[in-house]
Amino acid sequence: MFSTAFLDLPPLQTASGTVALPGSKSISNRVLLLSALCEGTTVVHDLLDSDDTQVMLAALRQLGCGVEVQGTTVTITGLGGRAQADAPIAFFMGNAGTAMRPLTAALAVMGGDFTLSGVPRMHERPIGDLVDALRLLGCQIDYLGNEGFPPLRIGKPTLQLNAPIQVRGDVSSQFLTALLMALPLVSQDQDITIQVVGELISKPYIDITLNLLARFGIAVRNDAHSAFVIPRGSRYQSPGSIHVEADASSASYFIGLGAIVSGPGIRIEGVGADSIQGDIRFVEAAQSMGAVVAKGPNWLHISRGQWPLRAITGDFNHIPDAAMTLAVMALYADGPSELRNIASWRVKETDRIAAMATELRKLGAHVEEGPDWLRIHPLSAENWKPASIHTYDDHRIAMCFSLAAFNPAGLPVRIEDPKCVGKTFPDYFEALFAVAQAAPSVIPVLCVDGPTASGKGTLASTLAAQLGYHFLDSGALYRITAYAALQAGLALDEAHADAIAALAATLDIRFEGERVWLGAQDISEAIRTEQAGMNASAVSSLGAVRAALIDLQHSFRRLPGLVADGRDMGTVIFPDATLKVYLTASAACRAQRRYKQLIAKGVSTTLDTLCADLESRDARDSSRAVAPLKPAQDAELLDNSALTVESSVTQVLNWWQSRQPFLTTAVE
Ligand code: DC
């Protein structure tokens, strides 16, 4: 996941390949709870790993469920409808609505001594309608803070289940879902009827619940979505194993992507024709905009048909989340598109109508908005602007605006606070970068060159972490080459240059965080000694070796960008880099830093020897015929002798920002 302050998407050209989507959040948490309420063991495949599912898993463990996690497969040994502990349990629900509501209902009918609390925002999210319905059933629930809101205390119920239970249809469908999942626990002796008062909103979400209940052995009778009957004698039965289908709204970004890029298209795995989610109908909307769609039970293949896309106008009440993706696709259409009956956007993570209009306008689009509609005019190449998209802690805004990076103007798009995608799709951007392609020349590179012990490595790796970019420690490549050459019995001199170069071209190198692997060997320590540095300096003066390592270094230039450190990053390897920094510090200062590092490692040395070594290495690196160490003509010079790492990082980030084209109008 990108936890940087912002993520800059370079202009993306096309995309192709396969995306395996993570499990849906609401299906994941429903399936976890249902598995916990069964007797016996259920193997849940493709579970989403997110804040909400972590909260649910922690609660199930507290209740005494067996929980075994192996990647995205989780094995739950259920409670058979009975909390195992008699002792009081305090549950912390974070901000996980999909865990809070159904657990409240299940715990209330099971009974015990439970408290449920969450983060402050959770204590502002109403739960009164659900508590009222449960109290009418005889459940024992008290508010520990404000009336109508968590935190709650739950005691032992005295259930009266004969009269129908009335629930308002126009409140959160999660309340009805919570009751539908809790009541089969107590339907041994009588039918239980839930009556919906007024029109039921969010029917598709209730259909998901009913579908999953059926998989767990509960055949709810659905009377036109106005009454639901849990038949007497219903009992949870584990399906043995179950796959969590992917979130159909998450699929919408890749469906949109397939519709706008030329080429063979995108295959989406995890959700398809058999989906039980209402948002799968986004496929129809994409088709009417021109997408060509093929599908199987749990996959979709999307490719571009009509181009530009056909403008779309319609009622999108049935796919409110996924319809946000249409708003960005509309920029690529042949006329204005109008999304109607989307009033629910105003009360989601943020006011999505206002937010979408504001951010689309930043891109240059002409957008009109009404209380429950949005009209988006297409954007021609000359009118696109390079915008910094504010994301309002709304995962869907961050994801749908990534499609703007395919703009015909070839402009980058900045996504602020990219980690907000963690709510439903933590690796969204990684998944996007795995299928998207950009011309190498537009993938940004930040070079940090400079002499030995100038602090390049620390500065460059910190910058890479702050920008969410890949990191190339080119010095390590010379160190590894020297190491491998010596192991192969080659002297590090001109006479063996071709043999070392041939070896360098075939090295099996892997960087894993701080660790460096050569084949199956962890050589992280071996290449970091002073001697290894001198050896690297020796092989690095061989022209054939330098040439042999060029392709490997270029291959680090991958989406979304690269920070590269070395001696010739800005002069030879990435001459077109966005920013080149030449980092220096006085020889005395560098020797002092190296001295401290070595002493800390327990290596005995003297300052004088180190100073002499540094100077001789600098002299060799600067005087060699090929790619000598020198600042690129257009490099920014930074002497960090008197600077902390933080202030060096800030200085470089300021240079970096000043070279970006984004209009960063502050938005409240
Ligand atoms: O940055 P470092 O100390 O790990 O580099 C080891 C040696 O490799 C250094 O003395 C010079 C050489 N080198 C180079 O010639 N070109 C680079 N881009 C990086 C390192």
GROMACS .gro file of C-alpha atoms in nm, residues 465-655:
model
  191
  465ALA     CA    1   0.989   0.601   0.061
  466GLN     CA    2   0.832   0.948   0.075
  467LEU     CA    3   0.745   0.952  -0.295
  468GLY     CA    4   0.640   0.585  -0.312
  469TYR     CA    5   0.905   0.525  -0.579
  470HIS     CA    6   1.136   0.236  -0.653
  471PHE     CA    7   1.494   0.270  -0.534
  472LEU     CA    8   1.815   0.189  -0.720
  473ASP     CA    9   2.138   0.166  -0.523
  474SER     CA   10   2.366   0.147  -0.826
  475GLY     CA   11   2.679   0.121  -0.610
  476ALA     CA   12   2.547  -0.212  -0.488
  477LEU     CA   13   2.554  -0.341  -0.847
  478TYR     CA   14   2.928  -0.266  -0.873
  479ARG     CA   15   2.986  -0.415  -0.529
  480ILE     CA   16   2.799  -0.732  -0.628
  481THR     CA   17   2.985  -0.754  -0.959
  482ALA     CA   18   3.323  -0.726  -0.783
  483TYR     CA   19   3.216  -0.986  -0.530
  484ALA     CA   20   3.099  -1.230  -0.799
  485ALA     CA   21   3.414  -1.170  -1.008
  486LEU     CA   22   3.642  -1.249  -0.716
  487GLN     CA   23   3.440  -1.560  -0.637
  488ALA     CA   24   3.481  -1.665  -0.999
  489GLY     CA   25   3.857  -1.618  -0.960
  490LEU     CA   26   3.879  -1.312  -1.186
  491ALA     CA   27   4.126  -1.037  -1.100
  492LEU     CA   28   3.962  -0.695  -1.102
  493ASP     CA   29   4.172  -0.547  -1.381
  494GLU     CA   30   4.153  -0.440  -1.743
  495ALA     CA   31   4.279  -0.780  -1.863
  496HIS     CA   32   3.965  -0.942  -1.721
  497ALA     CA   33   3.723  -0.665  -1.810
  498ASP     CA   34   3.533  -0.863  -2.075
  499ALA     CA   35   3.499  -1.170  -1.856
  500ILE     CA   36   3.371  -0.959  -1.564
  501ALA     CA   37   3.134  -0.777  -1.797
  502ALA     CA   38   2.996  -1.108  -1.925
  503LEU     CA   39   2.947  -1.218  -1.566
  504ALA     CA   40   2.782  -0.885  -1.473
  505ALA     CA   41   2.527  -0.923  -1.752
  506THR     CA   42   2.400  -1.253  -1.615
  507LEU     CA   43   2.399  -1.188  -1.239
  508ASP     CA   44   2.089  -1.310  -1.057
  509ILE     CA   45   2.044  -1.016  -0.818
  510ARG     CA   46   1.749  -0.958  -0.586
  511PHE     CA   47   1.694  -0.665  -0.352
  512GLU     CA   48   1.459  -0.737  -0.062
  513GLY     CA   49   1.435  -0.434   0.161
  514GLU     CA   50   1.779  -0.403   0.320
  515ARG     CA   51   1.888  -0.751   0.208
  516VAL     CA   52   2.077  -0.824  -0.111
  517TRP     CA   53   2.075  -1.169  -0.268
  518LEU     CA   54   2.300  -1.316  -0.532
  519GLY     CA   55   2.123  -1.634  -0.640
  520ALA     CA   56   2.056  -1.822  -0.317
  521GLN     CA   57   2.328  -1.636  -0.125
  522ASP     CA   58   2.253  -1.348   0.112
  523ILE     CA   59   2.550  -1.118   0.045
  524SER     CA   60   2.416  -0.810   0.225
  525GLU     CA   61   2.706  -0.793   0.473
  526ALA     CA   62   2.976  -0.921   0.238
  527ILE     CA   63   2.931  -0.632  -0.005
  528ARG     CA   64   2.920  -0.360   0.262
  529THR     CA   65   3.280  -0.385   0.389
  530GLU     CA   66   3.539  -0.117   0.315
  531GLN     CA   67   3.730  -0.366   0.102
  532ALA     CA   68   3.416  -0.445  -0.099
  533GLY     CA   69   3.383  -0.071  -0.165
  534MET     CA   70   3.740  -0.051  -0.294
  535ASN     CA   71   3.680  -0.358  -0.511
  536ALA     CA   72   3.363  -0.199  -0.649
  537SER     CA   73   3.557   0.114  -0.730
  538ALA     CA   74   3.809  -0.099  -0.920
  539VAL     CA   75   3.552  -0.284  -1.137
  540SER     CA   76   3.357   0.035  -1.189
  541SER     CA   77   3.646   0.187  -1.381
  542LEU     CA   78   3.623  -0.087  -1.645
  543GLY     CA   79   3.422   0.043  -1.943
  544ALA     CA   80   3.295  -0.301  -2.045
  545VAL     CA   81   3.156  -0.361  -1.696
  546ARG     CA   82   2.979  -0.025  -1.690
  547ALA     CA   83   2.824  -0.099  -2.030
  548ALA     CA   84   2.712  -0.443  -1.916
  549LEU     CA   85   2.517  -0.293  -1.623
  550ILE     CA   86   2.329  -0.026  -1.820
  551ASP     CA   87   2.022  -0.232  -1.915
  552LEU     CA   88   1.986  -0.361  -1.562
  553GLN     CA   89   1.991  -0.006  -1.425
  554HIS     CA   90   1.737   0.114  -1.684
  555SER     CA   91   1.507  -0.171  -1.584
  556PHE     CA   92   1.459  -0.007  -1.243
  557ARG     CA   93   1.268   0.276  -1.411
  558ARG     CA   94   0.923   0.140  -1.344
  559LEU     CA   95   0.587   0.287  -1.246
  560PRO     CA   96   0.530   0.504  -1.059
  561GLY     CA   97   0.889   0.636  -1.050
  562LEU     CA   98   1.249   0.586  -0.940
  563VAL     CA   99   1.502   0.738  -0.704
  564ALA     CA  100   1.850   0.631  -0.813
  565ASP     CA  101   2.174   0.686  -0.627
  566GLY     CA  102   2.528   0.651  -0.751
  567ARG     CA  103   2.800   0.838  -0.936
  568ASP     CA  104   2.666   0.867  -1.291
  569MET     CA  105   2.290   0.845  -1.249
  570GLY     CA  106   2.235   1.200  -1.372
  571THR     CA  107   2.521   1.216  -1.621
  572VAL     CA  108   2.503   0.879  -1.801
  573ILE     CA  109   2.225   0.644  -1.695
  574PHE     CA  110   1.926   0.878  -1.664
  575PRO     CA  111   2.032   1.198  -1.842
  576ASP     CA  112   1.665   1.294  -1.885
  577ALA     CA  113   1.587   1.267  -1.510
  578THR     CA  114   1.333   1.512  -1.367
  579LEU     CA  115   1.570   1.618  -1.090
  580LYS     CA  116   1.941   1.556  -1.039
  581VAL     CA  117   2.098   1.622  -0.704
  582TYR     CA  118   2.472   1.620  -0.651
  583LEU     CA  119   2.537   1.557  -0.286
  584THR     CA  120   2.865   1.644  -0.124
  585ALA     CA  121   3.015   1.690   0.216
  586SER     CA  122   3.369   1.778   0.313
  587ALA     CA  123   3.613   1.483   0.316
  588ALA     CA  124   3.665   1.534   0.691
  589CYS     CA  125   3.294   1.523   0.752
  590ARG     CA  126   3.242   1.212   0.539
  591ALA     CA  127   3.534   1.036   0.709
  592GLN     CA  128   3.383   1.124   1.046
  593ARG     CA  129   3.045   0.973   0.947
  594ARG     CA  130   3.204   0.657   0.811
  595TYR     CA  131   3.419   0.633   1.127
  596LYS     CA  132   3.108   0.640   1.346
  597GLN     CA  133   2.936   0.375   1.133
  598LEU     CA  134   3.235   0.141   1.146
  599ILE     CA  135   3.295   0.183   1.518
  600ALA     CA  136   2.927   0.109   1.577
  601LYS     CA  137   2.972  -0.212   1.377
  602GLY     CA  138   3.274  -0.301   1.592
  603VAL     CA  139   3.530  -0.249   1.313
  604SER     CA  140   3.852  -0.090   1.439
  605THR     CA  141   3.993   0.185   1.223
  606THR     CA  142   4.132   0.536   1.246
  607LEU     CA  143   4.002   0.861   1.109
  608ASP     CA  144   4.327   0.922   0.918
  609THR     CA  145   4.313   0.588   0.737
  610LEU     CA  146   3.948   0.647   0.647
  611CYS     CA  147   4.014   0.997   0.522
  612ALA     CA  148   4.298   0.870   0.304
  613ASP     CA  149   4.083   0.584   0.170
  614LEU     CA  150   3.797   0.817   0.085
  615GLU     CA  151   4.025   1.059  -0.092
  616SER     CA  152   4.190   0.787  -0.297
  617ARG     CA  153   3.851   0.637  -0.391
  618ASP     CA  154   3.714   0.980  -0.488
  619ALA     CA  155   4.028   1.045  -0.693
  620ARG     CA  156   3.987   0.719  -0.880
  621ASP     CA  157   3.609   0.760  -0.930
  622SER     CA  158   3.659   1.117  -1.056
  623SER     CA  159   3.956   1.059  -1.282
  624ARG     CA  160   3.849   0.742  -1.462
  625ALA     CA  161   3.796   0.769  -1.836
  626VAL     CA  162   3.441   0.636  -1.840
  627ALA     CA  163   3.158   0.804  -1.652
  628PRO     CA  164   3.380   0.988  -1.405
  629LEU     CA  165   3.221   1.117  -1.086
  630LYS     CA  166   3.112   1.474  -1.152
  631PRO     CA  167   2.790   1.671  -1.116
  632ALA     CA  168   2.558   1.674  -1.417
  633GLN     CA  169   2.545   2.019  -1.574
  634ASP     CA  170   2.186   2.062  -1.466
  635ALA     CA  171   2.231   1.912  -1.116
  636GLU     CA  172   2.132   2.091  -0.797
  637LEU     CA  173   2.433   2.097  -0.567
  638LEU     CA  174   2.372   2.010  -0.205
  639ASP     CA  175   2.649   2.023   0.054
  640ASN     CA  176   2.508   1.842   0.355
  641SER     CA  177   2.815   1.884   0.583
  642ALA     CA  178   2.606   2.092   0.821
  643LEU     CA  179   2.261   1.952   0.745
  644THR     CA  180   2.053   1.688   0.917
  645VAL     CA  181   1.907   1.409   0.703
  646GLU     CA  182   1.557   1.561   0.750
  647SER     CA  183   1.661   1.901   0.623
  648SER     CA  184   1.839   1.749   0.322
  649VAL     CA  185   1.524   1.549   0.244
  650THR     CA  186   1.306   1.860   0.278
  651GLN     CA  187   1.536   2.058   0.050
  652VAL     CA  188   1.528   1.791  -0.220
  653LEU     CA  189   1.151   1.745  -0.192
  654ASN     CA  190   1.108   2.120  -0.235
  655TRP     CA  191   1.314   2.108  -0.554
   0.00000   0.00000   0.00000
